[in-house]
Amino acid sequence: MKWKKWGKSSTPKETEKQSPQKEPDGQKKKRRLKISELFYNNHFVMAFSLVCALILWFVMAMTNTTERPWEVSGVAVDVVLSDAAQQANLKVFEQSDTTATVSVTGNGVIVNRLQSSDLTVEATLTLSAEEIPNGLTEYTLPLEPRKAAGSELTDYQLVDVNPQEVTVLVDQYEEKTFTIESSLQYGRDNQYFYNEPSLSSESVTISGPKSSVDKVSRVVAEYETSDVLTSTRAFTCTLVAYDENGNQVEDQYLEYSIQEVDATVSVLPREECDLSPNGINMPESFPVSRMSVDPASIVIAGPEDALQNLDAIALEPVDFSEVDLDHTTFTRSISLPAGFKNINNAWEAEVTVNLEGYSQKSLTINKQNIVVQNAAAGQSVDVLTENLEIQVVGPQSQVEALTAANVYARLDMSGQANLTGAAELPVTISFTNASGCWAYGKYTVSVQVEKQ
């Protein structure tokens, strides 16, 4: 038995796709155009939007804002000082409002184009010379809106301003320049010397209300670290102002030309170094051990490599033409090589020449023992001095054995090629068979120089 499926059975005729019947010619129905369908047409929508915009603009252009003023925000508030106030160098250091909102009325086309730069708001501080404040003073001033000079938009009316007043702090303006002091706290090692910090700027200018600037007594570059410095270091230091009582001056109205400085601490190794005496016009055989120095040494600091190569510091030499039995102690300057630091800050030392066992006597040099040397070609030098008396100092045995025949006065004519006529020229005293002796004093001879 076969069961039939529920529902209509389809026949070949029913399943065939029936083509729409064609309307007879002349009998086509006219379709009605719906308005809603127009908004699906891009060209129509564009044209419609343009027309609406023009209508809206026309309505706004014809509308006056009298009933509902237009507000322009962000208008700058300017505080105007009277001539007397300006002459007293008054300045506004704080004001409660720097901008305001101005309400205006007028033609909508004009009003809608207004920007904050087309308006200004002024507060006037009128003071006479007798009313100039002594210190930071507060004033409350009314605000007045104005049309900005130079603006092309002027066909409108000013209605109101919000806020209607401004509070200002006023004082005389002052600026002072201070030398920057340094206060750096860091760990130290006794094996090193620490130079005073070198600052990137030596001074700072502080400006602001006179009453605030006058509080400042000094300015200090401060820095603190627990590190022990063993080499040169640089730090960025904050500038801090202090009053005359040592209290920190913290004032929001003070302005610094610079807020920080770089401080460099030069760190050098240090050691004790001997002072070495020496002499000029000194016999070659004179023992340097007979010369003592006080102080014998000083503490110096310098670059490590240079310090290692420095055995002693040579003093300014002692001129033995100034040394005799009555003159044995001399003050000589201490000079250090470039880059070194004298920690003791001692710049002079006393050099004492030990002449124990030495003696002194006078001798007369005859003219034949006055020797002319290095005369120029064609130059004739005639010694006019017949005798020259000198003082001789030396070991007692040598001085006792010394005679005038063993003493010579040598006249060196080097550098005198153009000299003519009479002259008084220095001579050098020398000895034979007395290597430890020297002449005390300076000596000259008279000569006549001619060109041959």
Short mmCIF file of C-alpha atoms in Angstrom, two decimals:
data_model
loop_
_atom_site.label_atom_id
_atom_site.label_comp_id
_atom_site.label_asym_id
_atom_site.label_seq_id
_atom_site.Cartn_x
_atom_site.Cartn_y
_atom_site.Cartn_z
CA MET A 1 0.00 0.00 0.00
CA LYS A 2 1.43 3.40 -0.99
CA TRP A 3 1.00 6.47 1.23
CA LYS A 4 0.50 9.88 -0.41
CA LYS A 5 2.54 12.85 0.75
CA TRP A 6 0.61 15.55 2.54
CA GLY A 7 0.10 18.79 0.59
CA LYS A 8 -0.57 19.69 -2.96
CA SER A 9 0.92 17.52 -5.54
CA SER A 10 2.67 19.42 -8.23
CA THR A 11 2.03 18.83 -11.82
CA PRO A 12 4.28 19.58 -14.68
CA LYS A 13 2.02 22.43 -15.64
CA GLU A 14 2.18 23.98 -12.21
CA THR A 15 5.96 23.76 -12.02
CA GLU A 16 6.50 25.50 -15.25
CA LYS A 17 7.56 29.07 -14.88
CA GLN A 18 4.82 31.21 -16.13
CA SER A 19 5.88 34.25 -18.08
CA PRO A 20 4.11 37.51 -17.20
CA GLN A 21 1.30 38.44 -19.37
CA LYS A 22 2.00 41.30 -21.70
CA GLU A 23 -0.32 44.26 -21.51
CA PRO A 24 -1.90 45.12 -24.71
CA ASP A 25 -0.53 48.16 -26.52
CA GLY A 26 -2.16 51.38 -25.41
CA GLN A 27 -3.37 49.81 -22.18
CA LYS A 28 -0.23 50.21 -19.96
CA LYS A 29 -0.96 51.61 -16.50
CA LYS A 30 0.66 54.86 -15.49
CA ARG A 31 2.80 54.45 -12.35
CA ARG A 32 2.59 57.15 -9.59
CA LEU A 33 5.88 58.72 -8.46
CA LYS A 34 6.29 58.54 -4.64
CA ILE A 35 8.18 61.42 -2.77
CA SER A 36 9.97 58.94 -0.52
CA GLU A 37 11.59 57.40 -3.55
CA LEU A 38 13.28 60.74 -4.38
CA PHE A 39 15.55 60.48 -1.31
CA TYR A 40 17.12 57.40 -2.82
CA ASN A 41 18.33 59.56 -5.67
CA ASN A 42 21.83 61.00 -4.90
CA HIS A 43 21.45 63.99 -7.20
CA PHE A 44 18.17 64.96 -5.58
CA VAL A 45 19.60 64.64 -2.06
CA MET A 46 22.58 66.86 -2.91
CA ALA A 47 20.41 69.55 -4.42
CA PHE A 48 17.97 69.39 -1.52
CA SER A 49 20.77 69.76 1.07
CA LEU A 50 22.16 72.81 -0.70
CA VAL A 51 18.77 74.49 -0.76
CA CYS A 52 18.26 73.81 2.97
CA ALA A 53 21.68 75.24 3.82
CA LEU A 54 20.95 78.41 1.89
CA ILE A 55 17.62 78.79 3.64
CA LEU A 56 19.25 78.27 7.07
CA TRP A 57 21.97 80.83 6.29
CA PHE A 58 19.37 83.34 5.17
CA VAL A 59 17.37 82.84 8.37
CA MET A 60 20.45 83.29 10.57
CA ALA A 61 21.57 86.34 8.63
CA MET A 62 18.23 87.98 9.20
CA THR A 63 18.19 87.04 12.89
CA ASN A 64 19.40 89.60 15.52
CA THR A 65 20.97 88.37 18.78
CA THR A 66 19.35 91.08 20.91
CA GLU A 67 17.08 88.70 22.77
CA ARG A 68 19.83 86.16 23.40
CA PRO A 69 23.39 87.69 23.45
CA TRP A 70 26.23 85.80 21.85
CA GLU A 71 29.13 84.84 24.18
CA VAL A 72 32.78 85.03 23.16
CA SER A 73 35.05 83.19 25.59
CA GLY A 74 38.83 83.26 26.11
CA VAL A 75 39.19 87.03 25.75
CA ALA A 76 42.50 88.23 27.24
CA VAL A 77 42.34 90.38 30.38
CA ASP A 78 44.85 93.26 30.31
CA VAL A 79 45.70 95.23 33.44
CA VAL A 80 46.55 98.84 32.56
CA LEU A 81 48.71 100.81 35.01
CA SER A 82 48.52 104.57 35.43
CA ASP A 83 51.49 106.75 34.44
CA ALA A 84 52.51 107.22 38.08
CA ALA A 85 52.41 103.46 38.62
CA GLN A 86 54.55 102.84 35.55
CA GLN A 87 57.06 105.51 36.58
CA ALA A 88 57.34 103.80 39.97
CA ASN A 89 58.20 100.57 38.10
CA LEU A 90 55.08 98.78 39.35
CA LYS A 91 54.25 95.40 37.87
CA VAL A 92 51.39 92.91 38.20
CA PHE A 93 52.78 89.65 39.59
CA GLU A 94 49.52 87.73 39.87
CA GLN A 95 45.91 88.16 38.74
CA SER A 96 42.89 86.02 39.55
CA ASP A 97 41.76 85.76 35.91
CA THR A 98 43.72 86.06 32.69
CA THR A 99 40.74 85.55 30.36
CA ALA A 100 37.05 86.49 30.43
CA THR A 101 33.81 85.82 28.54
CA VAL A 102 32.24 88.80 26.74
CA SER A 103 28.54 88.93 25.77
CA VAL A 104 27.64 90.80 22.57
CA THR A 105 24.55 91.48 20.44
CA GLY A 106 24.12 92.40 16.82
CA ASN A 107 23.72 91.00 13.36
CA GLY A 108 24.06 87.23 13.44
CA VAL A 109 26.44 87.15 10.50
CA ILE A 110 28.86 89.48 12.28
CA VAL A 111 28.45 88.07 15.78
CA ASN A 112 29.00 84.49 14.68
CA ARG A 113 32.33 85.44 13.14
CA LEU A 114 33.74 87.01 16.32
CA GLN A 115 36.89 85.46 17.79
CA SER A 116 38.51 86.15 21.15
CA SER A 117 41.16 88.21 19.34
CA ASP A 118 38.46 90.63 18.14
CA LEU A 119 37.84 91.78 21.72
CA THR A 120 39.79 92.76 24.79
CA VAL A 121 38.99 93.20 28.46
CA GLU A 122 40.77 95.88 30.47
CA ALA A 123 41.23 96.55 34.17
CA THR A 124 42.78 99.91 35.03
CA LEU A 125 44.84 100.50 38.18
CA THR A 126 44.96 104.24 38.81
CA LEU A 127 47.46 105.29 41.47
CA SER A 128 49.05 108.63 42.25
CA ALA A 129 52.68 108.99 43.28
CA GLU A 130 51.59 109.13 46.93
CA GLU A 131 49.62 105.89 46.60
CA ILE A 132 52.48 103.71 45.35
CA PRO A 133 52.46 100.58 47.56
CA ASN A 134 55.39 99.54 49.72
CA GLY A 135 55.41 95.79 49.22
CA LEU A 136 53.18 93.26 47.50
CA THR A 137 49.64 94.72 47.59
CA GLU A 138 46.26 93.32 46.49
CA TYR A 139 43.75 95.36 44.44
CA THR A 140 40.29 94.43 43.11
CA LEU A 141 39.58 96.13 39.77
CA PRO A 142 36.42 96.26 37.61
CA LEU A 143 36.64 94.73 34.13
CA GLU A 144 35.55 96.62 31.03
CA PRO A 145 35.09 94.89 27.65
CA ARG A 146 36.30 96.66 24.52
CA LYS A 147 36.47 96.06 20.81
CA ALA A 148 40.02 95.20 19.85
CA ALA A 149 41.83 97.85 17.85
CA GLY A 150 42.45 96.73 14.29
CA SER A 151 39.61 94.21 14.16
CA GLU A 152 37.53 94.30 10.97
CA LEU A 153 34.37 93.30 12.86
CA THR A 154 32.83 96.33 14.58
CA ASP A 155 29.08 96.23 13.80
CA TYR A 156 27.92 94.80 17.14
CA GLN A 157 27.24 95.94 20.71
CA LEU A 158 29.07 95.00 23.92
CA VAL A 159 26.64 93.81 26.59
CA ASP A 160 28.46 92.26 29.53
CA VAL A 161 31.64 90.59 30.76
CA ASN A 162 32.14 87.64 33.08
CA PRO A 163 33.77 87.87 35.58
CA GLN A 164 33.08 91.52 36.21
CA GLU A 165 36.22 92.17 38.31
CA VAL A 166 39.73 90.85 38.74
CA THR A 167 42.04 90.68 41.77
CA VAL A 168 45.70 91.59 41.18
CA LEU A 169 48.91 91.56 43.28
CA VAL A 170 51.16 94.54 42.53
CA ASP A 171 54.63 95.59 43.67
CA GLN A 172 57.64 97.46 42.36
CA TYR A 173 59.73 95.36 40.00
CA GLU A 174 63.37 94.78 40.96
CA GLU A 175 66.26 92.62 39.85
CA LYS A 176 69.61 91.95 41.52
CA THR A 177 72.69 89.99 40.52
CA PHE A 178 74.30 87.70 43.10
CA THR A 179 77.64 85.91 43.09
CA ILE A 180 76.95 82.19 43.34
CA GLU A 181 78.53 80.44 46.31
CA SER A 182 79.04 76.67 46.39
CA SER A 183 78.15 74.11 49.04
CA LEU A 184 78.96 70.59 47.91
CA GLN A 185 78.91 67.76 50.43
CA TYR A 186 80.83 64.58 49.51
CA GLY A 187 83.12 61.95 51.01
CA ARG A 188 86.85 62.76 51.28
CA ASP A 189 90.07 60.73 51.38
CA ASN A 190 93.18 62.16 53.10
CA GLN A 191 95.34 60.90 50.24
CA TYR A 192 93.72 63.40 47.88
CA PHE A 193 93.38 67.13 47.60
CA TYR A 194 90.03 68.67 46.68
CA ASN A 195 90.03 72.00 44.87
CA GLU A 196 87.25 74.49 45.40
CA PRO A 197 84.41 73.71 42.97
CA SER A 198 84.51 75.47 39.63
CA LEU A 199 81.05 76.69 38.59
CA SER A 200 79.73 76.92 35.03
CA SER A 201 78.29 80.34 35.89
CA GLU A 202 79.65 82.76 38.48
CA SER A 203 76.49 84.82 38.99
CA VAL A 204 72.69 84.70 38.80
CA THR A 205 70.13 87.48 38.37
CA ILE A 206 66.99 87.27 40.52
CA SER A 207 63.96 89.37 39.59
CA GLY A 208 60.46 89.86 40.97
CA PRO A 209 58.62 91.96 43.54
CA LYS A 210 60.99 94.34 45.32
CA SER A 211 59.77 93.13 48.70
CA SER A 212 60.69 89.56 47.72
CA VAL A 213 64.02 90.28 46.01
CA ASP A 214 65.17 92.35 49.01
CA LYS A 215 64.88 89.26 51.21
CA VAL A 216 67.67 87.49 49.33
CA SER A 217 71.12 87.88 50.89
CA ARG A 218 73.09 85.18 49.04
CA VAL A 219 72.62 82.37 46.52
CA VAL A 220 74.22 78.94 46.98
CA ALA A 221 74.75 76.06 44.55
CA GLU A 222 74.01 72.96 46.63
CA TYR A 223 74.68 69.25 46.10
CA GLU A 224 75.13 66.30 48.46
CA THR A 225 76.40 62.75 47.90
CA SER A 226 77.87 60.05 50.13
CA ASP A 227 80.37 59.01 47.44
CA VAL A 228 84.08 59.37 48.29
CA LEU A 229 85.70 61.27 45.44
CA THR A 230 89.03 59.94 44.18
CA SER A 231 88.93 61.61 40.78
CA THR A 232 87.60 64.80 39.26
CA ARG A 233 83.78 64.87 39.21
CA ALA A 234 81.09 67.21 37.89
CA PHE A 235 77.67 67.74 39.48
CA THR A 236 74.51 69.60 38.48
CA CYS A 237 73.59 71.81 41.43
CA THR A 238 70.32 73.52 42.29
CA LEU A 239 70.49 77.21 43.22
CA VAL A 240 69.03 78.06 46.63
CA ALA A 241 68.47 81.59 47.95
CA TYR A 242 68.99 82.49 51.64
CA ASP A 243 68.18 85.58 53.68
CA GLU A 244 70.60 87.36 56.02
CA ASN A 245 69.64 85.01 58.88
CA GLY A 246 70.45 81.88 56.89
CA ASN A 247 66.83 80.96 56.26
CA GLN A 248 65.89 79.67 52.83
CA VAL A 249 63.89 82.13 50.74
CA GLU A 250 61.01 80.35 49.03
CA ASP A 251 58.94 82.81 47.04
CA GLN A 252 56.78 81.85 44.07
CA TYR A 253 57.16 85.29 42.52
CA LEU A 254 60.97 85.20 42.27
CA GLU A 255 62.45 84.41 38.87
CA TYR A 256 66.04 83.19 38.37
CA SER A 257 68.03 83.84 35.21
CA ILE A 258 69.33 80.28 35.67
CA GLN A 259 67.99 77.52 37.92
CA GLU A 260 71.05 75.23 38.00
CA VAL A 261 74.81 75.33 37.53
CA ASP A 262 77.40 72.65 36.83
CA ALA A 263 80.05 72.36 39.57
CA THR A 264 83.34 70.60 38.84
CA VAL A 265 85.46 69.34 41.75
CA SER A 266 89.08 68.80 40.73
CA VAL A 267 90.56 65.89 42.74
CA LEU A 268 94.35 65.44 42.81
CA PRO A 269 96.58 62.94 44.65
CA ARG A 270 98.86 64.55 47.26
CA GLU A 271 102.28 63.80 48.73
CA GLU A 272 105.16 65.42 50.64
CA CYS A 273 107.97 66.71 48.44
CA ASP A 274 111.49 67.93 49.42
CA LEU A 275 112.67 71.46 48.66
CA SER A 276 116.01 71.44 46.85
CA PRO A 277 118.47 74.39 47.26
CA ASN A 278 120.94 75.41 44.59
CA GLY A 279 123.13 78.35 43.69
CA ILE A 280 124.63 80.45 40.92
CA ASN A 281 128.16 81.90 40.86
CA MET A 282 128.85 78.99 43.21
CA PRO A 283 132.09 76.99 43.05
CA GLU A 284 131.50 73.59 41.44
CA SER A 285 133.18 71.90 44.37
CA PHE A 286 130.93 73.55 46.96
CA PRO A 287 128.94 70.76 48.65
CA VAL A 288 125.16 71.29 48.40
CA SER A 289 124.92 69.47 51.72
CA ARG A 290 126.18 72.71 53.32
CA MET A 291 122.90 74.37 52.28
CA SER A 292 119.87 73.72 54.52
CA VAL A 293 116.23 74.67 53.85
CA ASP A 294 113.42 75.62 56.21
CA PRO A 295 110.89 74.16 55.65
CA ALA A 296 112.67 71.14 54.26
CA SER A 297 109.55 69.92 52.44
CA ILE A 298 105.98 70.85 51.59
CA VAL A 299 102.84 68.90 50.73
CA ILE A 300 101.76 69.26 47.13
CA ALA A 301 99.06 67.84 44.87
CA GLY A 302 99.13 67.32 41.15
CA PRO A 303 98.41 64.99 38.26
CA GLU A 304 99.30 61.45 39.29
CA ASP A 305 101.76 60.72 36.46
CA ALA A 306 103.57 64.06 36.91
CA LEU A 307 103.66 63.62 40.68
CA GLN A 308 105.39 60.26 40.37
CA ASN A 309 108.15 61.79 38.23
CA LEU A 310 108.81 64.70 40.60
CA ASP A 311 111.70 63.99 43.00
CA ALA A 312 112.09 67.46 44.53
CA ILE A 313 111.15 71.09 44.03
CA ALA A 314 114.07 73.32 43.06
CA LEU A 315 114.12 76.63 44.90
CA GLU A 316 115.11 79.97 43.45
CA PRO A 317 118.92 79.79 43.42
CA VAL A 318 121.19 81.58 45.91
CA ASP A 319 123.64 83.97 44.23
CA PHE A 320 127.02 83.24 45.85
CA SER A 321 128.23 86.73 44.97
CA GLU A 322 125.96 87.71 47.90
CA VAL A 323 127.34 85.06 50.28
CA ASP A 324 130.10 85.84 52.80
CA LEU A 325 130.76 85.07 56.45
CA ASP A 326 128.21 87.70 57.54
CA HIS A 327 125.53 86.88 54.97
CA THR A 328 124.57 83.23 55.04
CA THR A 329 120.73 83.14 55.22
CA PHE A 330 118.50 83.94 52.25
CA THR A 331 114.77 83.87 51.57
CA ARG A 332 113.91 82.15 48.31
CA SER A 333 110.58 81.74 46.51
CA ILE A 334 108.93 78.38 45.94
CA SER A 335 107.64 77.79 42.42
CA LEU A 336 105.64 74.73 41.40
CA PRO A 337 105.33 73.20 37.94
CA ALA A 338 102.13 73.95 36.05
CA GLY A 339 99.17 71.91 37.25
CA PHE A 340 100.47 71.45 40.81
CA LYS A 341 98.89 72.75 44.01
CA ASN A 342 100.78 73.95 47.09
CA ILE A 343 98.73 72.41 49.90
CA ASN A 344 100.73 74.13 52.67
CA ASN A 345 100.31 77.43 50.86
CA ALA A 346 103.96 78.19 51.75
CA TRP A 347 105.57 80.21 48.97
CA GLU A 348 108.93 81.06 50.54
CA ALA A 349 111.70 79.11 52.21
CA GLU A 350 114.86 80.12 54.08
CA VAL A 351 118.14 78.79 52.71
CA THR A 352 121.11 78.82 55.09
CA VAL A 353 124.66 78.35 53.81
CA ASN A 354 126.96 76.67 56.36
CA LEU A 355 130.39 78.37 56.16
CA GLU A 356 131.94 76.66 59.15
CA GLY A 357 135.67 76.22 58.39
CA TYR A 358 135.60 78.97 55.77
CA SER A 359 137.44 82.28 55.85
CA GLN A 360 137.46 85.56 53.97
CA LYS A 361 140.07 88.14 52.92
CA SER A 362 140.75 91.03 50.53
CA LEU A 363 142.95 90.78 47.45
CA THR A 364 143.97 93.31 44.79
CA ILE A 365 143.93 92.25 41.15
CA ASN A 366 146.56 93.96 39.03
CA LYS A 367 145.77 95.29 35.56
CA GLN A 368 147.72 92.48 33.90
CA ASN A 369 145.28 89.97 35.45
CA ILE A 370 142.25 91.74 33.94
CA VAL A 371 141.60 89.66 30.82
CA VAL A 372 139.49 90.80 27.84
CA GLN A 373 137.65 87.98 26.05
CA ASN A 374 135.48 87.66 22.91
CA ALA A 375 136.17 91.15 21.51
CA ALA A 376 134.69 91.68 18.04
CA ALA A 377 136.90 91.79 14.96
CA GLY A 378 138.28 95.29 14.46
CA GLN A 379 137.44 96.24 18.04
CA SER A 380 140.15 97.58 20.35
CA VAL A 381 139.47 97.35 24.10
CA ASP A 382 141.79 99.26 26.43
CA VAL A 383 141.34 98.53 30.17
CA LEU A 384 141.67 101.76 32.14
CA THR A 385 141.36 100.21 35.63
CA GLU A 386 144.82 99.72 37.12
CA ASN A 387 143.86 97.73 40.21
CA LEU A 388 140.69 95.98 41.39
CA GLU A 389 140.20 95.15 45.05
CA ILE A 390 137.95 92.16 45.79
CA GLN A 391 136.69 90.05 48.70
CA VAL A 392 137.43 86.33 48.53
CA VAL A 393 135.52 83.64 50.47
CA GLY A 394 136.45 79.98 50.59
CA PRO A 395 137.85 77.09 52.61
CA GLN A 396 140.30 78.44 55.15
CA SER A 397 143.28 76.53 53.74
CA GLN A 398 142.64 77.72 50.19
CA VAL A 399 142.05 81.34 51.19
CA GLU A 400 145.26 81.44 53.24
CA ALA A 401 147.28 80.09 50.30
CA LEU A 402 145.62 82.37 47.74
CA THR A 403 147.62 85.31 46.30
CA ALA A 404 146.73 88.06 43.84
CA ALA A 405 148.66 86.22 41.17
CA ASN A 406 146.05 83.41 41.31
CA VAL A 407 143.06 85.77 40.81
CA TYR A 408 141.73 86.97 37.42
CA ALA A 409 139.04 89.45 36.40
CA ARG A 410 137.56 88.36 33.04
CA LEU A 411 135.79 90.91 30.83
CA ASP A 412 133.47 89.21 28.32
CA MET A 413 132.80 91.46 25.30
CA SER A 414 130.16 89.17 23.80
CA GLY A 415 127.26 91.28 22.59
CA GLN A 416 129.29 94.51 22.70
CA ALA A 417 130.29 94.64 19.01
CA ASN A 418 128.74 98.08 18.49
CA LEU A 419 130.13 99.61 21.66
CA THR A 420 132.59 102.50 21.28
CA GLY A 421 134.06 105.03 23.66
CA ALA A 422 134.43 104.87 27.44
CA ALA A 423 132.34 102.37 29.39
CA GLU A 424 132.04 100.65 32.75
CA LEU A 425 131.58 96.90 32.21
CA PRO A 426 131.09 93.96 34.61
CA VAL A 427 133.79 91.35 35.11
CA THR A 428 133.77 87.77 36.39
CA ILE A 429 136.30 86.75 39.06
CA SER A 430 138.07 83.40 38.68
CA PHE A 431 140.80 81.62 40.60
CA THR A 432 143.58 79.15 39.99
CA ASN A 433 144.50 76.54 42.58
CA ALA A 434 141.45 77.55 44.66
CA SER A 435 138.47 75.57 43.32
CA GLY A 436 136.40 76.14 46.45
CA CYS A 437 136.69 79.95 46.50
CA TRP A 438 134.38 82.67 45.15
CA ALA A 439 134.28 86.47 45.06
CA TYR A 440 131.83 88.28 47.29
CA GLY A 441 130.26 91.28 45.54
CA LYS A 442 129.82 92.60 42.00
CA TYR A 443 132.77 94.18 40.19
CA THR A 444 133.28 96.37 37.13
CA VAL A 445 136.22 97.85 35.24
CA SER A 446 136.59 100.98 33.12
CA VAL A 447 137.45 100.49 29.44
CA GLN A 448 137.95 102.53 26.29
CA VAL A 449 136.60 100.84 23.17
CA GLU A 450 137.68 101.90 19.69
CA LYS A 451 137.07 100.68 16.17
CA GLN A 452 140.27 99.78 14.32
#
